[in-house]
Short mmCIF file of N, CA and C in Angstrom, two decimals:
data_model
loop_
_atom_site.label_atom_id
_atom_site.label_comp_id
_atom_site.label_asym_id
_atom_site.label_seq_id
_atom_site.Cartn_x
_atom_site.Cartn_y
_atom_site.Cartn_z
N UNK A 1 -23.98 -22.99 35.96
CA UNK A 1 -23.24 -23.56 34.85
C UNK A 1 -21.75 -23.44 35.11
N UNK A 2 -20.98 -24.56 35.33
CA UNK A 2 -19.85 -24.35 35.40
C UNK A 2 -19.02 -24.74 33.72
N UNK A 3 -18.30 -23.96 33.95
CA UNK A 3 -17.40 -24.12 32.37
C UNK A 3 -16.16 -24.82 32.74
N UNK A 4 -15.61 -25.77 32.16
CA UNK A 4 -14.60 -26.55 31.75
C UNK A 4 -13.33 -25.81 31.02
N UNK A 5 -12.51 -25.47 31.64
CA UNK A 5 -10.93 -25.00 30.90
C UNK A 5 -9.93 -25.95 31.57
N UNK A 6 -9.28 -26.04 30.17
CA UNK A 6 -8.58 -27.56 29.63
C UNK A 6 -7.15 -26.22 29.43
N UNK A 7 -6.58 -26.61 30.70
CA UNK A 7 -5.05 -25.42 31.43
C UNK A 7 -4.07 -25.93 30.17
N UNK A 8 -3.91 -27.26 29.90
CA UNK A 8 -2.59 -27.13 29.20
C UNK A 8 -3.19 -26.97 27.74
N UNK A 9 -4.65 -27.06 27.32
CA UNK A 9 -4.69 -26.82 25.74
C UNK A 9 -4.63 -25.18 25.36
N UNK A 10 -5.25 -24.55 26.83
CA UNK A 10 -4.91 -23.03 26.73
C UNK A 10 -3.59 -22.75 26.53
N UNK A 11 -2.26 -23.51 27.29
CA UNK A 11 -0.96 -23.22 26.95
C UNK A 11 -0.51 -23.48 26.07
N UNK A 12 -1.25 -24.50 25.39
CA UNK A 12 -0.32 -24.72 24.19
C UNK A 12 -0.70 -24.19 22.40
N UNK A 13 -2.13 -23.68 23.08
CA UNK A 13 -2.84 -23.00 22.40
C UNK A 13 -1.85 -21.36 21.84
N UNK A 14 -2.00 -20.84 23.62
CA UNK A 14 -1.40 -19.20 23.91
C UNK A 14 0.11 -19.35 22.73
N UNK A 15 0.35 -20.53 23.04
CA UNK A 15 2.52 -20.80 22.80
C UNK A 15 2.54 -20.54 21.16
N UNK A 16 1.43 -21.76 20.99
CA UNK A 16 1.46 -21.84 19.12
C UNK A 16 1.16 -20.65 18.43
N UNK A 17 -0.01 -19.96 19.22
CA UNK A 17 -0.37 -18.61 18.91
C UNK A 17 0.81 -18.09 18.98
N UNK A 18 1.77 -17.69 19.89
CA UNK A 18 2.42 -16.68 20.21
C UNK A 18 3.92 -17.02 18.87
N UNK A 19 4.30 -18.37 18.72
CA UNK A 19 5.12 -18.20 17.78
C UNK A 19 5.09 -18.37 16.83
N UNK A 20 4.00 -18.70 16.60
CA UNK A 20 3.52 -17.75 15.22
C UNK A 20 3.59 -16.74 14.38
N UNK A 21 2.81 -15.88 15.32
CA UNK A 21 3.05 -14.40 15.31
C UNK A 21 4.16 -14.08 15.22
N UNK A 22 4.91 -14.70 16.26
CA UNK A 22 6.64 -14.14 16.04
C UNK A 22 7.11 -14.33 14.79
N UNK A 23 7.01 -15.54 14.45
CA UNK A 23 7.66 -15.78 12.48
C UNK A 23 6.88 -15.01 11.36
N UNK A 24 5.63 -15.06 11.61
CA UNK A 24 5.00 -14.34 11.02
C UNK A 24 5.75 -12.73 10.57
N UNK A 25 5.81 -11.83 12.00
CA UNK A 25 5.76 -10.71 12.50
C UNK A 25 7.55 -10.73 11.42
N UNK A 26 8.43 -11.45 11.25
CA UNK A 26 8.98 -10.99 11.02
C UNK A 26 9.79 -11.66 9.34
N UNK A 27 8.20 -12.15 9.21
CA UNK A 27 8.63 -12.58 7.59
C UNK A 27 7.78 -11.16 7.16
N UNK A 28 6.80 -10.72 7.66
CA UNK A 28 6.10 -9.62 7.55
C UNK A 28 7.35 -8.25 7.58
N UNK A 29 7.90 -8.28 8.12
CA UNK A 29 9.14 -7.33 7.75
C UNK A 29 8.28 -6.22 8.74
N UNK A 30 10.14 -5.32 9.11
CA UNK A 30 10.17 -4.25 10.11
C UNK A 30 9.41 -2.85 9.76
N UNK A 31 8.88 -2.59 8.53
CA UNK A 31 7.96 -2.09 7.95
C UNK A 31 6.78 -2.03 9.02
N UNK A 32 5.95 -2.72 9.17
CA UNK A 32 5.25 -3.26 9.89
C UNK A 32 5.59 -2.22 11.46
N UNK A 33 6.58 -2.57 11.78
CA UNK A 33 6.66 -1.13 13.24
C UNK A 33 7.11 0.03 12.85
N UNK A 34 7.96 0.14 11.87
CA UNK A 34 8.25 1.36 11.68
C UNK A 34 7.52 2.70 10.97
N UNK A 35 6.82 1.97 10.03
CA UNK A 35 5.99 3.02 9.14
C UNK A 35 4.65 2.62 9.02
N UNK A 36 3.40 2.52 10.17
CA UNK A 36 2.10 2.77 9.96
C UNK A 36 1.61 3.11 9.35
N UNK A 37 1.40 2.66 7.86
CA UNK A 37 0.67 3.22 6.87
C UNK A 37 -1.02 2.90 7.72
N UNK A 38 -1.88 3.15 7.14
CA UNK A 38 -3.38 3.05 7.73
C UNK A 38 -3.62 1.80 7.30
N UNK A 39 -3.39 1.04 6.45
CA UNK A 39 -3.21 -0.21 5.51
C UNK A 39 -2.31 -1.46 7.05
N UNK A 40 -1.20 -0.82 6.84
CA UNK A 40 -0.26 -1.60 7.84
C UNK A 40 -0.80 -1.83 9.60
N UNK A 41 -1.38 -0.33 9.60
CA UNK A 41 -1.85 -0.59 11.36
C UNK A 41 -2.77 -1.20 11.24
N UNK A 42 -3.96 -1.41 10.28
CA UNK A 42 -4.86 -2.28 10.35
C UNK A 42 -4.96 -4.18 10.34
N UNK A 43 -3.49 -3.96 9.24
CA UNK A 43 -3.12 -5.05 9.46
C UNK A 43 -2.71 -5.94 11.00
N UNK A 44 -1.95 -4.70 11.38
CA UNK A 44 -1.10 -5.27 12.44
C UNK A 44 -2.50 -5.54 13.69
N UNK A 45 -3.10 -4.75 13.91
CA UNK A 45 -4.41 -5.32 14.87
C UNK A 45 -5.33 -6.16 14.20
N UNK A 46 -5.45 -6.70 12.90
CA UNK A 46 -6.25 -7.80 12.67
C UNK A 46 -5.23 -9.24 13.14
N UNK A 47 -4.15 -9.14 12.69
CA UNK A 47 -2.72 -10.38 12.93
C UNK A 47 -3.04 -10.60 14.69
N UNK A 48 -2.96 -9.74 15.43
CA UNK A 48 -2.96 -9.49 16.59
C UNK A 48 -4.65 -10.23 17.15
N UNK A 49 -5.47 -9.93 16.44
CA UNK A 49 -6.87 -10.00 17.01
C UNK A 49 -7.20 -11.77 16.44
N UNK A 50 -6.47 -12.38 15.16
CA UNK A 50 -6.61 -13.34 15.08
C UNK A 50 -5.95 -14.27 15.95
N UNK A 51 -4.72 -13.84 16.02
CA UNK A 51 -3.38 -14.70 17.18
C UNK A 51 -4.54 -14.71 18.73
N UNK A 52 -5.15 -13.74 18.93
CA UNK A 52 -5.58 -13.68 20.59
C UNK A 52 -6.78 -14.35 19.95
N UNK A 53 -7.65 -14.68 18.93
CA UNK A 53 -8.98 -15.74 19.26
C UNK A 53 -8.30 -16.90 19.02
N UNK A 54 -6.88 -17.52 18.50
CA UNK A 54 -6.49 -18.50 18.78
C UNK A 54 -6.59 -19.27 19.67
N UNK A 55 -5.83 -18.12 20.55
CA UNK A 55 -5.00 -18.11 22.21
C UNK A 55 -6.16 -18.39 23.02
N UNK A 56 -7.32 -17.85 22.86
CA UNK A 56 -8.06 -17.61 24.01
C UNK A 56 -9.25 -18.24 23.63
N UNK A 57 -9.60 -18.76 22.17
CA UNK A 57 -11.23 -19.36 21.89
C UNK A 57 -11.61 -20.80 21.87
N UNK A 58 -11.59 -21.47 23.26
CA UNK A 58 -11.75 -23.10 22.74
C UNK A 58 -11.94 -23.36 21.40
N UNK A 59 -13.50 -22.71 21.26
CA UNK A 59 -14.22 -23.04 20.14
C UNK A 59 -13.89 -22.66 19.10
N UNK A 60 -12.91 -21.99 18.57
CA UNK A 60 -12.05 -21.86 17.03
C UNK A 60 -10.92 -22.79 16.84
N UNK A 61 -11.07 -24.02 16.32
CA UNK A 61 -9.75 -25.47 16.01
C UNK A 61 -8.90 -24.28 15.89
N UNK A 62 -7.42 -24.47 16.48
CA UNK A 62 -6.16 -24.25 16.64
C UNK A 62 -5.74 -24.16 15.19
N UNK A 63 -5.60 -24.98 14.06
CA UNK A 63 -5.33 -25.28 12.64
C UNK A 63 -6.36 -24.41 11.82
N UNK A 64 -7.47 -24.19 12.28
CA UNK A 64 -7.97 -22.97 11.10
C UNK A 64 -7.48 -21.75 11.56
N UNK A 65 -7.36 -21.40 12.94
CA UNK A 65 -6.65 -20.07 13.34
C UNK A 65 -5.54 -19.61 12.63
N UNK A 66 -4.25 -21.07 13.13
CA UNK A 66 -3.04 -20.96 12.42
C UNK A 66 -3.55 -20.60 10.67
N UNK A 67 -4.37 -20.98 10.06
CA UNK A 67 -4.39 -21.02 8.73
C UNK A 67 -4.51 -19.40 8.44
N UNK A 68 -5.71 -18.84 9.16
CA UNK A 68 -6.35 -17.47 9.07
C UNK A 68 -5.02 -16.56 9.18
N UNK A 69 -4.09 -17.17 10.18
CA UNK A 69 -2.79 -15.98 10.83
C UNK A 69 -2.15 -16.10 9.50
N UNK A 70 -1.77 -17.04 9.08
CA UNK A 70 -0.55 -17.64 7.96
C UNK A 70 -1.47 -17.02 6.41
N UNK A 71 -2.69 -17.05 6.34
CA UNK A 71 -3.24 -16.69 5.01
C UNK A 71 -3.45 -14.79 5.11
N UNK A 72 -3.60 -14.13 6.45
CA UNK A 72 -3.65 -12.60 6.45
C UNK A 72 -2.12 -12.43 6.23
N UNK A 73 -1.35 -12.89 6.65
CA UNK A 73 0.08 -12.26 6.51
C UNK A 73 0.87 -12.47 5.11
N UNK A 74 0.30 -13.89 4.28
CA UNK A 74 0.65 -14.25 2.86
C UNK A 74 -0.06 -13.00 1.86
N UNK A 75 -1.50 -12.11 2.27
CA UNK A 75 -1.96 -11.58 1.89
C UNK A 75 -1.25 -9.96 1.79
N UNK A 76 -0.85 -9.64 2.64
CA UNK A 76 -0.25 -8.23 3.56
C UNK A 76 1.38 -8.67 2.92
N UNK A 77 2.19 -9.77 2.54
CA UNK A 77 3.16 -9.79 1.87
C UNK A 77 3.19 -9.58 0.69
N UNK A 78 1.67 -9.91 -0.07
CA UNK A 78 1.42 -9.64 -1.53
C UNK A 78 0.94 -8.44 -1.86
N UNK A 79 0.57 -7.71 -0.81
CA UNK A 79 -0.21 -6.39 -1.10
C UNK A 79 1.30 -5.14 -1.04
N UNK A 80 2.58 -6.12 -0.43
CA UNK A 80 3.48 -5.33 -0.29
C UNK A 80 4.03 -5.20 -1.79
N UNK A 81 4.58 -6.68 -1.95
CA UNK A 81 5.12 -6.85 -3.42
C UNK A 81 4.29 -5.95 -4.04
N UNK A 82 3.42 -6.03 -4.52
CA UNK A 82 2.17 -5.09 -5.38
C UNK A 82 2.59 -3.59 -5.17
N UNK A 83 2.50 -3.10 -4.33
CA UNK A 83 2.28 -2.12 -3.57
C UNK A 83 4.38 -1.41 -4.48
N UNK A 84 5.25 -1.68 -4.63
CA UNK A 84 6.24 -1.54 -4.45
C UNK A 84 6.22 -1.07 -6.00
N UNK A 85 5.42 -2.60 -7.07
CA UNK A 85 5.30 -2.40 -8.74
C UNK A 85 4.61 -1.58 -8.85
N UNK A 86 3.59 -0.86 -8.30
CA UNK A 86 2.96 -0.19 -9.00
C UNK A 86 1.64 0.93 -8.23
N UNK A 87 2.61 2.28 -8.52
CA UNK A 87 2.08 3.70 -8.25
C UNK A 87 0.52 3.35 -7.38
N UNK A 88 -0.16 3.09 -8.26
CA UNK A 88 -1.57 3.15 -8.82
C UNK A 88 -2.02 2.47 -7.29
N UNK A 89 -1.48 1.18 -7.15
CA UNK A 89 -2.04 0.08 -6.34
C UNK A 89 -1.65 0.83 -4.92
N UNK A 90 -0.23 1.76 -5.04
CA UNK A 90 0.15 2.11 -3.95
C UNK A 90 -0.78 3.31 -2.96
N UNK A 91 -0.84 3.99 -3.87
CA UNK A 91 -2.04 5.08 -3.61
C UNK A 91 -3.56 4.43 -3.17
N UNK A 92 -3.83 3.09 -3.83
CA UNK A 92 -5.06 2.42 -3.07
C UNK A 92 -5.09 2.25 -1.69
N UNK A 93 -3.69 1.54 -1.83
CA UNK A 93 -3.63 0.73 -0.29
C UNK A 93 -3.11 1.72 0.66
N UNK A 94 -1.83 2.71 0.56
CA UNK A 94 -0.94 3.42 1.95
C UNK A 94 -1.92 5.08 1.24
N UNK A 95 -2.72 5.43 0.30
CA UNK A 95 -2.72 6.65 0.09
C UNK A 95 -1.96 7.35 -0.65
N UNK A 96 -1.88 8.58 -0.21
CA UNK A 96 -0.80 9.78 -0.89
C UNK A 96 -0.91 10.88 0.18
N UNK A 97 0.54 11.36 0.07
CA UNK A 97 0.51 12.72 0.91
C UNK A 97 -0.02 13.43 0.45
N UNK A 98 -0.77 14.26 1.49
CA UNK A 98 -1.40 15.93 1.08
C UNK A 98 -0.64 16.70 1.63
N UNK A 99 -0.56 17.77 0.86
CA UNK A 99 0.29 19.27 0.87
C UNK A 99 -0.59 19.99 2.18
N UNK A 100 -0.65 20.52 3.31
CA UNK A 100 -0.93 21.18 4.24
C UNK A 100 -0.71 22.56 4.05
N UNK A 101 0.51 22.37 3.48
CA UNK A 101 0.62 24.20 3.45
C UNK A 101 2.01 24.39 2.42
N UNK A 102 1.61 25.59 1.79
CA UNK A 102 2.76 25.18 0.26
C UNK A 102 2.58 27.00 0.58
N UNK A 103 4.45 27.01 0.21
CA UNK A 103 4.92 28.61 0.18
C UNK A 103 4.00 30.04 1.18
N UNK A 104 4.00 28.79 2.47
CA UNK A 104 3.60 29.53 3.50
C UNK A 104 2.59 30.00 3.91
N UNK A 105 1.62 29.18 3.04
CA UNK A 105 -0.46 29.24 2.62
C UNK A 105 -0.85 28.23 2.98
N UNK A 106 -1.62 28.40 4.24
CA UNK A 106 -2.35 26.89 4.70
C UNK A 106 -3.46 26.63 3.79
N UNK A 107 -3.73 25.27 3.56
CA UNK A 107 -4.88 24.61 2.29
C UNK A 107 -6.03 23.91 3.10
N UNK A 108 -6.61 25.37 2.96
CA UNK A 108 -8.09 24.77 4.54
C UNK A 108 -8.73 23.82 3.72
N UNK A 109 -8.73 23.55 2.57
CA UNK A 109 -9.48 22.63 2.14
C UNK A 109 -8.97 21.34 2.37
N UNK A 110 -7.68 21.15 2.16
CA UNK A 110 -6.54 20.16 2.58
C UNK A 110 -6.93 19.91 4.35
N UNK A 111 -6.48 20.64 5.15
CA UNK A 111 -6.93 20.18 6.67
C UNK A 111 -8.81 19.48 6.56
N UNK A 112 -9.34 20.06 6.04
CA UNK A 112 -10.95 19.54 5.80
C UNK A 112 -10.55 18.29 5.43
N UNK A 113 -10.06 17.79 4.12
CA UNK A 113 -9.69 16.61 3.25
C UNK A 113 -9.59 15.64 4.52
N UNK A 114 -8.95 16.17 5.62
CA UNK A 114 -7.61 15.24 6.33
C UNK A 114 -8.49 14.97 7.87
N UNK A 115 -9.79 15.96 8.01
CA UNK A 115 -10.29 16.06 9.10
C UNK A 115 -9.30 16.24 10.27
N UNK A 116 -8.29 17.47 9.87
CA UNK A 116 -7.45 18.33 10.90
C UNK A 116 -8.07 19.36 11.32
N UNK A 117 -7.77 20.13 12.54
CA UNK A 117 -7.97 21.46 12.57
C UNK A 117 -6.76 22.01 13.08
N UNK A 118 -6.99 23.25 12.90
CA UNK A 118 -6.17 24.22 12.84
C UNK A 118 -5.06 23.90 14.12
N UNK A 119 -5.24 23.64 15.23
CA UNK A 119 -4.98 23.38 16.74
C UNK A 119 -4.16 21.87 16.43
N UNK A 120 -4.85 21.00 15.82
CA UNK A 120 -4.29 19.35 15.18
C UNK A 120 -2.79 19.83 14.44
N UNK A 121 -2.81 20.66 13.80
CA UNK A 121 -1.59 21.41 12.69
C UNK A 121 -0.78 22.13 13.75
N UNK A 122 -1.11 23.45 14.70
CA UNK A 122 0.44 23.45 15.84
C UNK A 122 0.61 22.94 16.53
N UNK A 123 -0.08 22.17 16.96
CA UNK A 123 0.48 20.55 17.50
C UNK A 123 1.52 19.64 17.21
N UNK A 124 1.41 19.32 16.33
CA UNK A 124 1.81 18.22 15.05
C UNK A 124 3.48 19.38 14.86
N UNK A 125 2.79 20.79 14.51
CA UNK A 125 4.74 21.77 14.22
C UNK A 125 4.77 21.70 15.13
N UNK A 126 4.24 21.83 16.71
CA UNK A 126 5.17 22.32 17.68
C UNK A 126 6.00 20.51 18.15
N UNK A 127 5.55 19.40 17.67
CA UNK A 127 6.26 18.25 18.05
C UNK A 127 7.56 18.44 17.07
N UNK A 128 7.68 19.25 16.02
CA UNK A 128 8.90 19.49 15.41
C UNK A 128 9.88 20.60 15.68
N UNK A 129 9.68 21.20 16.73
CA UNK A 129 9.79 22.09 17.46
C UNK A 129 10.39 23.87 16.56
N UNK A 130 8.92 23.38 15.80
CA UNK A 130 8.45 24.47 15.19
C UNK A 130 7.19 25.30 16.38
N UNK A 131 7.38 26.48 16.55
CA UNK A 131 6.05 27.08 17.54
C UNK A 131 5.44 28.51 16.71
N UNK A 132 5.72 28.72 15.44
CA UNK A 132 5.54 29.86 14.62
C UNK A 132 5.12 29.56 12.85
N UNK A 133 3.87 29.79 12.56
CA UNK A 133 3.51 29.75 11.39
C UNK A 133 4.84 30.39 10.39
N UNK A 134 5.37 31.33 11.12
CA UNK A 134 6.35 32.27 10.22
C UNK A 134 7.69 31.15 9.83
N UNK A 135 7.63 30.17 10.58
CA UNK A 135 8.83 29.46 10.26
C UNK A 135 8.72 28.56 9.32
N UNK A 136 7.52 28.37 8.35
CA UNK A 136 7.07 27.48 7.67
C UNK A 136 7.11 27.69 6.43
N UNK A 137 7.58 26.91 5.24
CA UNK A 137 7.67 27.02 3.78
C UNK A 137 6.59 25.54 3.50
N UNK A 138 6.86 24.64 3.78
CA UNK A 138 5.72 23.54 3.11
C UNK A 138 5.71 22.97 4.24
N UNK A 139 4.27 22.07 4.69
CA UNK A 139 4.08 20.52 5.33
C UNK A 139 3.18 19.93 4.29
N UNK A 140 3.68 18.74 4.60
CA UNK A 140 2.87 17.61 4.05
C UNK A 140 2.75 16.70 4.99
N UNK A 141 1.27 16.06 4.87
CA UNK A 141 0.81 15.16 6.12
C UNK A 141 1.22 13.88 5.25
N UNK A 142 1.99 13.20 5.71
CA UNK A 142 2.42 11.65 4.86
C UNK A 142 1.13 10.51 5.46
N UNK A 143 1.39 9.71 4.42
CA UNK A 143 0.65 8.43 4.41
C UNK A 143 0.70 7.98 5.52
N UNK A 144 1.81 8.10 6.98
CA UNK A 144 1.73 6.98 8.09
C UNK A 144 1.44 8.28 9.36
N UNK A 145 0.75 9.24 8.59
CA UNK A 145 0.56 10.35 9.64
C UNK A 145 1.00 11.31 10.57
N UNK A 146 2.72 10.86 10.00
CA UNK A 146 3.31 12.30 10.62
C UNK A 146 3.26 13.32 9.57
N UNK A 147 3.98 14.57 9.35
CA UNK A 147 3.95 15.21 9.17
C UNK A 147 5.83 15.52 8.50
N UNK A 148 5.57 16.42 7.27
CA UNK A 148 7.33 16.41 6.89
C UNK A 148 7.01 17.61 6.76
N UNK A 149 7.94 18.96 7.16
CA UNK A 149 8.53 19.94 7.46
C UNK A 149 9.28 20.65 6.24
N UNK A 150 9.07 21.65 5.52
CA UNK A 150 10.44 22.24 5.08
C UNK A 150 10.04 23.52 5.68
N UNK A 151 11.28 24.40 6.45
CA UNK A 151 11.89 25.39 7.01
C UNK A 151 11.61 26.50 6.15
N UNK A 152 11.31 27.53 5.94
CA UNK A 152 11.61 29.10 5.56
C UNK A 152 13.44 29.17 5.38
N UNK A 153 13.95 29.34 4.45
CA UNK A 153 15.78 29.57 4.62
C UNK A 153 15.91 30.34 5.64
N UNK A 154 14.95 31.38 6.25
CA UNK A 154 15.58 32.32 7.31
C UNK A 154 15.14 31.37 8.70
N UNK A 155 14.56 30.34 8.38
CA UNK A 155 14.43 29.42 10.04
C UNK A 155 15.54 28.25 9.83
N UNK A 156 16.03 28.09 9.11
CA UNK A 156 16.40 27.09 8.75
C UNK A 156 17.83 26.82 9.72
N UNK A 157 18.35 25.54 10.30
CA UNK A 157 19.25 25.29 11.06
C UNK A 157 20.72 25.39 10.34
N UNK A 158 21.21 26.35 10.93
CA UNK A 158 22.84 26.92 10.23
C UNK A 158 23.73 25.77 10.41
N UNK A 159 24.03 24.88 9.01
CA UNK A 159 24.77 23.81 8.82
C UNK A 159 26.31 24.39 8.48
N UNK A 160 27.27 23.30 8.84
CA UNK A 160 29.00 23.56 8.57
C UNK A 160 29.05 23.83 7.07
N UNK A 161 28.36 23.60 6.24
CA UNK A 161 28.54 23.92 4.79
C UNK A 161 28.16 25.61 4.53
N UNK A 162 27.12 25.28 5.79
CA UNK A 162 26.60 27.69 5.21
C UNK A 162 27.99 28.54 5.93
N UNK A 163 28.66 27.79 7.05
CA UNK A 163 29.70 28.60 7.35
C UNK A 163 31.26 27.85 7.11
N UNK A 164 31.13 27.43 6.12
CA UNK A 164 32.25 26.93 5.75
C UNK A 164 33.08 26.22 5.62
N UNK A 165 32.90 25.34 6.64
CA UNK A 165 33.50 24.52 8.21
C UNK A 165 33.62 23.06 7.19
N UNK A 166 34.63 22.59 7.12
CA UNK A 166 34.50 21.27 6.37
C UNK A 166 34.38 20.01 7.01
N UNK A 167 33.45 19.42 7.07
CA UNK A 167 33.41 18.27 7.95
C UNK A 167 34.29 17.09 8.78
N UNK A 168 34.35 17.00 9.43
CA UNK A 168 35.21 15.83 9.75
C UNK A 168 34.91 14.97 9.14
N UNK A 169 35.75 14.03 9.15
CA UNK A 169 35.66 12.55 8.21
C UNK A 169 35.74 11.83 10.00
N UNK A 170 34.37 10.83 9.48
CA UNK A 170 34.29 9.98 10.37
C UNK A 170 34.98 8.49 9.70
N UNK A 171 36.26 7.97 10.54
CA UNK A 171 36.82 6.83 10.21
C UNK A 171 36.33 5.46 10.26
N UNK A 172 35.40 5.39 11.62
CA UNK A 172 34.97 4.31 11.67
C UNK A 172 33.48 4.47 12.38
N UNK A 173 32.76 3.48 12.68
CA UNK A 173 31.24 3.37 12.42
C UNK A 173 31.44 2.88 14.37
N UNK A 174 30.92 4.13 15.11
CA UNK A 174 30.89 4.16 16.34
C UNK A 174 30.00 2.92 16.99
N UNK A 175 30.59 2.02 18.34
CA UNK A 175 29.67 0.60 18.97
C UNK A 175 30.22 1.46 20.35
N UNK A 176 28.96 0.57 21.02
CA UNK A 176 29.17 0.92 22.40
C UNK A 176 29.27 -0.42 22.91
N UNK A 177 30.62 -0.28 23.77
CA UNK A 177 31.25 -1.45 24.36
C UNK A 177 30.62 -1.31 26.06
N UNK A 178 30.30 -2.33 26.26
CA UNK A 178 29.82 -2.74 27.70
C UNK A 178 30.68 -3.66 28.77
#
């Protein structure tokens, strides 16, 4: 059985696919790379998985693809709007942080909740270049899966305000000239 590929409908297939995605990707907003909610990364590999059966599926018309790309991303713009009015909807879609460890008490029930272990947690501090339970007052595991930090006051990084030191005033907003 030999199969038939039609070179320039694949290219122009791959192209339409590809700028697509691009307008798409950035009516979809920088959200989208910067903060992985579980909501958002799923999004972003379904956008991705529809654009490539575009690109690559004779047998899916080019115009229902485009429709599928253009109707997930109209969807993922409305779930944002939504998502922004109201608490409730927000906690559906990105979650809520859990407390990991509050006034220096890890919440084994919390790592269970989160399917962490103990080893997943100095991992996660030592990428904050925390390497000591003792240096710890709260974590919370956020919605896009890092992790937020507050310090013990006795770990805490000695700022110009604890010794006195009054800041410089920065005049102007530093570019690097090439």
């Amino acid at each position: 059985m030999f199969m038939e590929i039609n070179f320039f409908e694949m290219i122009l297939r791959t192209t339409g696919s590809f700028f697509a995605i691009l307008i798409l990707a950035r009516i979809i907003g920088k959200k989208q790379l910067s903060q992985l909610t579980f909501f958002h990364y799923v999004t972003g590999i379904t956008v991705g998985s529809i654009a490539a059966e575009i690109a690559a599926q004779v047998e899916t018309p080019f115009w229902d693809g485009i429709v599928s790309l253009v109707w997930w991303s109209v969807l993922t713009i409305l779930v944002t709007i939504v998502t922004l009015k109201s608490k409730n909807l927000r906690i559906l879609f990105d979650g809520k942080p859990t407390v990991l460890i509050k006034n220096g008490v890890i919440f084994a029930s919390a790592l269970k909740k989160e399917r962490l272990h103990i080893d997943e947690l100095m991992m996660m501090l030592r990428e904050k270049d925390i390497y000591s339970l003792d240096e710890v007052l709260h974590v919370t595991l956020e919605t896009n899966g890092e992790i937020g930090v507050m310090k013990k006051p006795s770990s805490r990084n000695v700022t110009q305000q604890d010794i006195q030191i009054k800041p410089t005033e920065v005049l102007h907003f530093p570019i690097e000239i090439i």
